[in-house]
Short mmCIF file of C-alpha atoms and ligand atoms in Angstrom, two decimals:
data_model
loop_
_atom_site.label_atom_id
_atom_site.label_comp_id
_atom_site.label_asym_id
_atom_site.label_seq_id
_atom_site.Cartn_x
_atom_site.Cartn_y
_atom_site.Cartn_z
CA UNK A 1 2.65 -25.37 80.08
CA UNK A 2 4.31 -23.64 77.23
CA UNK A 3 3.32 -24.50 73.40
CA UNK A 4 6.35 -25.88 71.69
CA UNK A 5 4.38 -27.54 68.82
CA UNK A 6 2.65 -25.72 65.60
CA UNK A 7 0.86 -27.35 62.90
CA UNK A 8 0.81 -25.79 59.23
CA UNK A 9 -1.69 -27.25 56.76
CA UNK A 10 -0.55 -27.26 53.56
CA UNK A 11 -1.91 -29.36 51.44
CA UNK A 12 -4.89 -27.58 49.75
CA UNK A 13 -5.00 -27.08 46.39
CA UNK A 14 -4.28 -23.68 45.50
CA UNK A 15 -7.37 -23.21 42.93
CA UNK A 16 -7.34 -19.68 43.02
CA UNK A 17 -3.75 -19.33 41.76
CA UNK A 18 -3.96 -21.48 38.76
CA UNK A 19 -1.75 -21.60 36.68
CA UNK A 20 0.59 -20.55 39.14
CA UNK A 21 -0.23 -23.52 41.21
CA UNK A 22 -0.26 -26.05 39.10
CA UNK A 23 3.13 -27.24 39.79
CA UNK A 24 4.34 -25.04 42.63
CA UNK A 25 2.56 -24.51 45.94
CA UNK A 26 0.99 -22.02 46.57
CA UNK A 27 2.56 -21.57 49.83
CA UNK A 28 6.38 -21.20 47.92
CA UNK A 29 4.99 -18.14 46.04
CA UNK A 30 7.17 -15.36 47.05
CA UNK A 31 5.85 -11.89 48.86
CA UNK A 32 8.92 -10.22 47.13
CA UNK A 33 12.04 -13.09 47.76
CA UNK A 34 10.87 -14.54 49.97
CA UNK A 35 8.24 -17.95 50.41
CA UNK A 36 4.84 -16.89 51.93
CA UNK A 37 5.30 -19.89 54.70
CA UNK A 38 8.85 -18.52 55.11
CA UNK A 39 7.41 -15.40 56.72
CA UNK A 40 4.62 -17.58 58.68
CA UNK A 41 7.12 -20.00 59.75
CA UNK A 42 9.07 -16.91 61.18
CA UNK A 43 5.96 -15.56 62.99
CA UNK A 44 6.00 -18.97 64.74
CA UNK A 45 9.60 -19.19 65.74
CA UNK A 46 9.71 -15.77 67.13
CA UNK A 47 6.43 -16.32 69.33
CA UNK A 48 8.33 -19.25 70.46
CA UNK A 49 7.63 -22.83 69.22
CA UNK A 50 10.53 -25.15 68.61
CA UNK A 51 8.50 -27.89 66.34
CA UNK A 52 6.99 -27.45 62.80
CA UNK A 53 4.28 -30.43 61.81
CA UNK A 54 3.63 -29.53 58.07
CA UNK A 55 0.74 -31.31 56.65
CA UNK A 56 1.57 -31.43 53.60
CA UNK A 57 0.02 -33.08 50.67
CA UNK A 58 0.61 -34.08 46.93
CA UNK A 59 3.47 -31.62 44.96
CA UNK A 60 4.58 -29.98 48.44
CA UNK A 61 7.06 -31.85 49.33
CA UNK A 62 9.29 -28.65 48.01
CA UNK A 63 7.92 -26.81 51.28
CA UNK A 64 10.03 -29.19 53.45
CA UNK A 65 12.96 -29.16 51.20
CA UNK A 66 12.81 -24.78 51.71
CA UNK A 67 13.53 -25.61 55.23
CA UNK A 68 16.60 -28.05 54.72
CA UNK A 69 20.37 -27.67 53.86
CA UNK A 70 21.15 -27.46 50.22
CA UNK A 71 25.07 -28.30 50.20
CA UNK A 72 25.87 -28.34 46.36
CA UNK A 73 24.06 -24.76 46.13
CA UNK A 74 25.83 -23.44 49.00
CA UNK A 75 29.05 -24.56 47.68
CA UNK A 76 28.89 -22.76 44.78
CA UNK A 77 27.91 -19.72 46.75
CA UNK A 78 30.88 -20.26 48.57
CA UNK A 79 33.28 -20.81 45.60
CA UNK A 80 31.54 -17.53 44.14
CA UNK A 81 31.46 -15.41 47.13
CA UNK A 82 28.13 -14.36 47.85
CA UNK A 83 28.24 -14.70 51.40
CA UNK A 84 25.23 -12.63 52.07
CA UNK A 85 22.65 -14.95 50.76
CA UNK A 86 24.75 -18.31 51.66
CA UNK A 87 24.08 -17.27 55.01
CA UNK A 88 20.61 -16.24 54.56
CA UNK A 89 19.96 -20.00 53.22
CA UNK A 90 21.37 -21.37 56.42
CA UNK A 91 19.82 -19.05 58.85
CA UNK A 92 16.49 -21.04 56.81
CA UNK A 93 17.95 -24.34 57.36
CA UNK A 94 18.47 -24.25 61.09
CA UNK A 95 15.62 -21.76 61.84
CA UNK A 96 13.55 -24.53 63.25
CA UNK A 97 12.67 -28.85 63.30
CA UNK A 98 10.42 -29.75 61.02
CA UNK A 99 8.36 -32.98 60.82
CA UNK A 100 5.80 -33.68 58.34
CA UNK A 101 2.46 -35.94 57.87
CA UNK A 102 0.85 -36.38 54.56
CA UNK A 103 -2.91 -35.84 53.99
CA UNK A 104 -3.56 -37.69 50.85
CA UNK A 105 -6.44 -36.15 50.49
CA UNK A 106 -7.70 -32.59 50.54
CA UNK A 107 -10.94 -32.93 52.68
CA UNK A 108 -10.34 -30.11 54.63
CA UNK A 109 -8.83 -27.38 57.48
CA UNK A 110 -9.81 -29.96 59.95
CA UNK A 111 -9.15 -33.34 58.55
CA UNK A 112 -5.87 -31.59 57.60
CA UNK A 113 -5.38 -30.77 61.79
CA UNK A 114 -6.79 -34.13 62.68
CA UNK A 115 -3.60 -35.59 60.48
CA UNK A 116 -1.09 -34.05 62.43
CA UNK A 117 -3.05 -35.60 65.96
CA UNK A 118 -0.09 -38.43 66.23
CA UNK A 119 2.65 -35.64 65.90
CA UNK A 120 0.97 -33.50 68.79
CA UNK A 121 0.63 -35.76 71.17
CA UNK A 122 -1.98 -35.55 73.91
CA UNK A 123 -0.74 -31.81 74.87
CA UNK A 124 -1.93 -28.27 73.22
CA UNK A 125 -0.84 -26.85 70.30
CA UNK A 126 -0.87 -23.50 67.49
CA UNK A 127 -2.18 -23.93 64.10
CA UNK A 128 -0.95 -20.89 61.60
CA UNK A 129 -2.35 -20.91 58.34
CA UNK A 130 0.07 -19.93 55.22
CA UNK A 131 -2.63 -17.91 53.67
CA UNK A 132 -2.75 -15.17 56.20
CA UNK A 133 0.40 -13.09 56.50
CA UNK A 134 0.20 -10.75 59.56
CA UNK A 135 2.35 -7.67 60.25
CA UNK A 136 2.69 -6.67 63.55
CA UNK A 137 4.94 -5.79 66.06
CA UNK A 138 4.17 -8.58 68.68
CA UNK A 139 3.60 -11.43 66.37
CA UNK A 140 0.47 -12.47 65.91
CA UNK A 141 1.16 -16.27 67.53
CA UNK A 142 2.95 -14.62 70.23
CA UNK A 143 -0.44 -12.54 71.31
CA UNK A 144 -2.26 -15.13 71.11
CA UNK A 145 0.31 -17.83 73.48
CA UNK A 146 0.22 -14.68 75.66
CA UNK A 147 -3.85 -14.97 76.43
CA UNK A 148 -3.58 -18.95 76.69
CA UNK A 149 -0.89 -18.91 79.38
CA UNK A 150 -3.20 -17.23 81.22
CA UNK A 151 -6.64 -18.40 80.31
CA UNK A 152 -5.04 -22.09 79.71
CA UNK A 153 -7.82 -22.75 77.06
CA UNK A 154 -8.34 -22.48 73.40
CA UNK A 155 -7.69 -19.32 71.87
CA UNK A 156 -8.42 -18.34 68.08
CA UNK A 157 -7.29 -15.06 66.09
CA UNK A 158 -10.17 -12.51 65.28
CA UNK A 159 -10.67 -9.32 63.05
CA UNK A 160 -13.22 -6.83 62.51
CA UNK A 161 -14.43 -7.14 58.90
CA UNK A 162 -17.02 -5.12 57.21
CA UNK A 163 -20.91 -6.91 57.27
CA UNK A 164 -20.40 -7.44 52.92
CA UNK A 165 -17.56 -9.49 53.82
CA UNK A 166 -18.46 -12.18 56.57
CA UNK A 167 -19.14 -14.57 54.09
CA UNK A 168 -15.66 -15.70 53.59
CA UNK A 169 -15.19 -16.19 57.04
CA UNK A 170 -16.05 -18.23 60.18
CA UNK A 171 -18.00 -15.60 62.20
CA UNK A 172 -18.28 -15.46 65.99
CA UNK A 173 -20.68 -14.93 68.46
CA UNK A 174 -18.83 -13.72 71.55
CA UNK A 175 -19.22 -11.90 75.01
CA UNK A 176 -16.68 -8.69 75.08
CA UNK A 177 -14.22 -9.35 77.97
CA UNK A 178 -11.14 -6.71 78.31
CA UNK A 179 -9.96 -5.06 75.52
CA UNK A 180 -9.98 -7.40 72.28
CA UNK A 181 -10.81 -10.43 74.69
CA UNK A 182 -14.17 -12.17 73.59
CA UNK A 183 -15.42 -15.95 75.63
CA UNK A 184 -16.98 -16.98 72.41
CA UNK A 185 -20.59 -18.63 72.67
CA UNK A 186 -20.41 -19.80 68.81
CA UNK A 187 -19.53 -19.66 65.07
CA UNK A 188 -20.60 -20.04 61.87
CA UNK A 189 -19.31 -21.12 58.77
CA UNK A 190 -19.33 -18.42 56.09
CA UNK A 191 -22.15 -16.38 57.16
CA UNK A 192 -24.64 -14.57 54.59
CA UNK A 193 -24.69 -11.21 55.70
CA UNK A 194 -28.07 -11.08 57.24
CA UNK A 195 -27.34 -14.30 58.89
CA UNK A 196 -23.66 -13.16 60.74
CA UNK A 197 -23.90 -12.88 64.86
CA UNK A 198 -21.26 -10.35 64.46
CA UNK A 199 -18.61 -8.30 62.19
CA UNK A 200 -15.43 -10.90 64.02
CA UNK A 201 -13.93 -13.02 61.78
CA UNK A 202 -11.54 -16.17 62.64
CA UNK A 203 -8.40 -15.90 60.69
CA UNK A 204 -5.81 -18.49 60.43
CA UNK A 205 -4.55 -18.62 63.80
CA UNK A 206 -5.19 -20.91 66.55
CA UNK A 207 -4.09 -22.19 69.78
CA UNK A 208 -6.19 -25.45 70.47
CA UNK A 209 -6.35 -27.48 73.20
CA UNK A 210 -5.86 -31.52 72.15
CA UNK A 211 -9.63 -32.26 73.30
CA UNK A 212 -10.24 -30.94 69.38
CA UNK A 213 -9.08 -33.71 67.38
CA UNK A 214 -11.53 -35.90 69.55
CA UNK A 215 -14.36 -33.49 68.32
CA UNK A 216 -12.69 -33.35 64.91
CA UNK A 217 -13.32 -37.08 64.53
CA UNK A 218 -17.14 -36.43 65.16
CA UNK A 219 -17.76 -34.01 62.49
CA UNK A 220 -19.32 -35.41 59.18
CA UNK A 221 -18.37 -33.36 55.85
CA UNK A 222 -19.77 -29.89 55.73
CA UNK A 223 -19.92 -27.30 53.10
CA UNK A 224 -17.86 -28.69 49.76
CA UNK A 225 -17.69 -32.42 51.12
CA UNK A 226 -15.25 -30.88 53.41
CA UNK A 227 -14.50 -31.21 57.57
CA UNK A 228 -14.21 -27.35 58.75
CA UNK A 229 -12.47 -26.49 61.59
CA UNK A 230 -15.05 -24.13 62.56
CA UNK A 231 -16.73 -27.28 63.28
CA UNK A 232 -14.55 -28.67 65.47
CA UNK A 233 -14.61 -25.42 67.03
CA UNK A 234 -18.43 -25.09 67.88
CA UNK A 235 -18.33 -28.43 69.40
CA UNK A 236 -15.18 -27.44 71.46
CA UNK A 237 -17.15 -24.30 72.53
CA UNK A 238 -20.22 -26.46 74.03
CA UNK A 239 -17.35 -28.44 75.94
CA UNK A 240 -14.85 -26.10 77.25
CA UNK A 241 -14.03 -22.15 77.07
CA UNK A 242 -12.63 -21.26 73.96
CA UNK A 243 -11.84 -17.10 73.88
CA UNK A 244 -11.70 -15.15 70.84
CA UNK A 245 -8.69 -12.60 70.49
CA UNK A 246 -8.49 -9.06 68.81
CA UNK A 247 -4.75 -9.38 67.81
CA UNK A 248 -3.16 -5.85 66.78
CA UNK A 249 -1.97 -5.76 63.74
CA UNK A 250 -2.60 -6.03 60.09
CA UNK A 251 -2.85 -9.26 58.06
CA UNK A 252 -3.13 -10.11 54.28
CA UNK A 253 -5.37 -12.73 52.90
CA UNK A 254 -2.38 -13.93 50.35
CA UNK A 255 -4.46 -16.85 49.28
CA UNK A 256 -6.80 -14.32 47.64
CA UNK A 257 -5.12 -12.01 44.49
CA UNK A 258 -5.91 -8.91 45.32
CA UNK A 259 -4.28 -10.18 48.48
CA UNK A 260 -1.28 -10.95 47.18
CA UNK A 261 -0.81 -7.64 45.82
CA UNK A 262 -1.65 -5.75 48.51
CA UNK A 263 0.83 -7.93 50.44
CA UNK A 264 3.40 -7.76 48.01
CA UNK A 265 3.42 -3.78 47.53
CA UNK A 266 3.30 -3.10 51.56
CA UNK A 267 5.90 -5.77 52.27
CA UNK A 268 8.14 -4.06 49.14
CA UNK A 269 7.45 -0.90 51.12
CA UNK A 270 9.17 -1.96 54.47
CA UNK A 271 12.38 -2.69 52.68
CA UNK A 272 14.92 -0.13 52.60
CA UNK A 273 16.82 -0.90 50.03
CA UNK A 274 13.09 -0.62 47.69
CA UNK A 275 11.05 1.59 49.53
CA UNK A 276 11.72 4.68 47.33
CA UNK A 277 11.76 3.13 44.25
CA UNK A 278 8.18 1.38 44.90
CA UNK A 279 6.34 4.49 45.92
CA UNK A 280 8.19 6.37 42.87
CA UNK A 281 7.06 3.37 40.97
CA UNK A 282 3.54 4.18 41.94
CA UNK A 283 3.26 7.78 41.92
CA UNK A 284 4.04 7.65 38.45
CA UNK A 285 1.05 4.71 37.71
CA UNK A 286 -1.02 6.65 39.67
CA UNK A 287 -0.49 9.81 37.90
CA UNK A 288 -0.50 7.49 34.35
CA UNK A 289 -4.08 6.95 35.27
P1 UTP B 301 -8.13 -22.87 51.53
O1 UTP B 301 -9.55 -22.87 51.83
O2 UTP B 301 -7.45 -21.58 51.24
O3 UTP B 301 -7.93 -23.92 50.34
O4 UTP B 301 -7.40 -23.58 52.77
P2 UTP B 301 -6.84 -24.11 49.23
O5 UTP B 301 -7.18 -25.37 48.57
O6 UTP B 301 -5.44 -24.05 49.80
O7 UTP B 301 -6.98 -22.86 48.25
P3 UTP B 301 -8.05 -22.53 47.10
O8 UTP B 301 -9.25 -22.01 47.83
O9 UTP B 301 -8.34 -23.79 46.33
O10 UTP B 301 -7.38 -21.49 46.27
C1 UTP B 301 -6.93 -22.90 53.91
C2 UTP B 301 -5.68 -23.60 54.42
O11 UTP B 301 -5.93 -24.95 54.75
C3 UTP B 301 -5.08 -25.84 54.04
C4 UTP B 301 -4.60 -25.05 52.85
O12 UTP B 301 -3.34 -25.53 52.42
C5 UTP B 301 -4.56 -23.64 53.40
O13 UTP B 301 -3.35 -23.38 54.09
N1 UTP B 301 -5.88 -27.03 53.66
C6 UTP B 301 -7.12 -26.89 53.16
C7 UTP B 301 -5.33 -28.29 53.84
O14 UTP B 301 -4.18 -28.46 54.30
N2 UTP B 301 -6.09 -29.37 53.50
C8 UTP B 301 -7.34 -29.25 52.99
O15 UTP B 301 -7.98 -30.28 52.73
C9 UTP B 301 -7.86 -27.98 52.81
#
């Protein structure tokens, strides 16, 4: 069965980007010009889905409105001429359906998924998280619908971090299959570093069979007050396979700032019409220093 349905959660609250945030989501802040969903949304209609289920929450309705017609502006890029980006703003409009759910209030990843349960339908689905940008050839999504048509069971999105680092992470505890394939065993929540069962790291992307939201309803508030995924997940684990997947590429942690940077100067680096000025740019800070 092919996945036609992905689910974005966006209705957290952006703390680490205040003042930014206050008003505007986090998810609209741009990588250069363009939206940080804008780029996940992309990932997802290129690795084939045909539905968008935002789950969005107070403030974000402006997410929805990125993805719709905006006649009077287009108009008056009409009238002026500026073809280029009137067409840009369409190609956004009719990239893809979107639907939305509200979660009115922020009590986490998975009570954010378990919103979007009426949307889905009894059939499985792909979660992306806005928060992770991921550069790769294949996208990301598209890796990981490649493993579930085969394996027809739950597959998640890992990476290698260093041992300082699992803490910000759900951590796995897998057996190796082939190459980047793991049948995970378990995970934990933000491991101390002493604590992790390995260096893999679940980032935000998911394929999940509908058995989850089931699991999702079982699991009382963790860390924060708040329902984790990762939760979900472990339960999933003790009920069905769930496989872990090395995806080749590189992501960005843009809900993070140093993040964002990063993101922002290698994304300013694969456009042509920048890409010399940027690394001028910082050769000369560099040498400043
Ligand atoms: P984060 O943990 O990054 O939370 O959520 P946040 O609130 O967005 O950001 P900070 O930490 O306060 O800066 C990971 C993803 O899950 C969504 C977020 O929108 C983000 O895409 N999320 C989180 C929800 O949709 N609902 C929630 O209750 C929590």
């Amino acid at each position: 069965m092919k996945i036609k349905k992905a689910v974005l959660p966006v209705a957290g609250l952006g703390t680490r980007f205040l003042p930014a945030t206050k008003v505007v989501p986090k998810e609209l802040l741009p990588i250069v010009d363009i939206p940080t969903v804008q780029y996940v949304v992309q990932e997802a209609v290129e690795s084939g889905i045909t539905e968008i289920i935002f789950v969005t929450g107070r403030g974000k309705d402006a997410i929805e409105d990125h993805f719709d017609w905006v006649p009077e502006l287009e108009q008056v890029l009409e009238e002026r001429g500026q073809i280029e980006v009137l067409e840009t703003l369409r190609r956004i409009a009719e990239m893809i359906e979107v639907v939305s759910v509200r979660q009115k209030r922020p009590l986490g990843l998975g009570h954010a998924v378990l919103c979007a349960r009426d949307l889905v339908g009894d059939e499985p689905f792909a979660v992306l998280l806005a928060d992770d940008l991921i550069d790769a050839q294949i996208p990301c999504l598209r890796q990981l619908l490649d493993v579930f048509e085969e394996k027809k069971d739950s597959v998640v999105a890992l990476m290698r971090v260093p041992r300082e680092e699992v803490q910000r992470y759900g951590v796995i505890r897998g057996q190796g299959l082939v190459s980047r394939l793991y049948a995970i065993q378990d995970m934990v929540e933000k491991p101390a570093p002493e604590d992790a069962p390995s260096q893999l790291a679940i980032i935000g992307r998911y394929i999940l069979r509908p058995e989850i939201f089931t699991l999702l309803e079982k699991v009382s508030p963790g860390r924060g007050g708040e329902i984790q995924l990762t939760d979900g997940l472990s339960r999933l684990v003790r009920e069905r396979k769930v496989y872990g997947y090395e995806f080749v590429g590189t992501r960005y942690d843009v809900g993070d700032k140093f993040g964002f940077v990063q993101a922002t100067v290698a994304y300013a680096l694969k456009r042509p019409e920048l890409r010399e000025k940027v690394k001028e740019y910082l050769r000369t800070v560099i040498l400043e220093k």
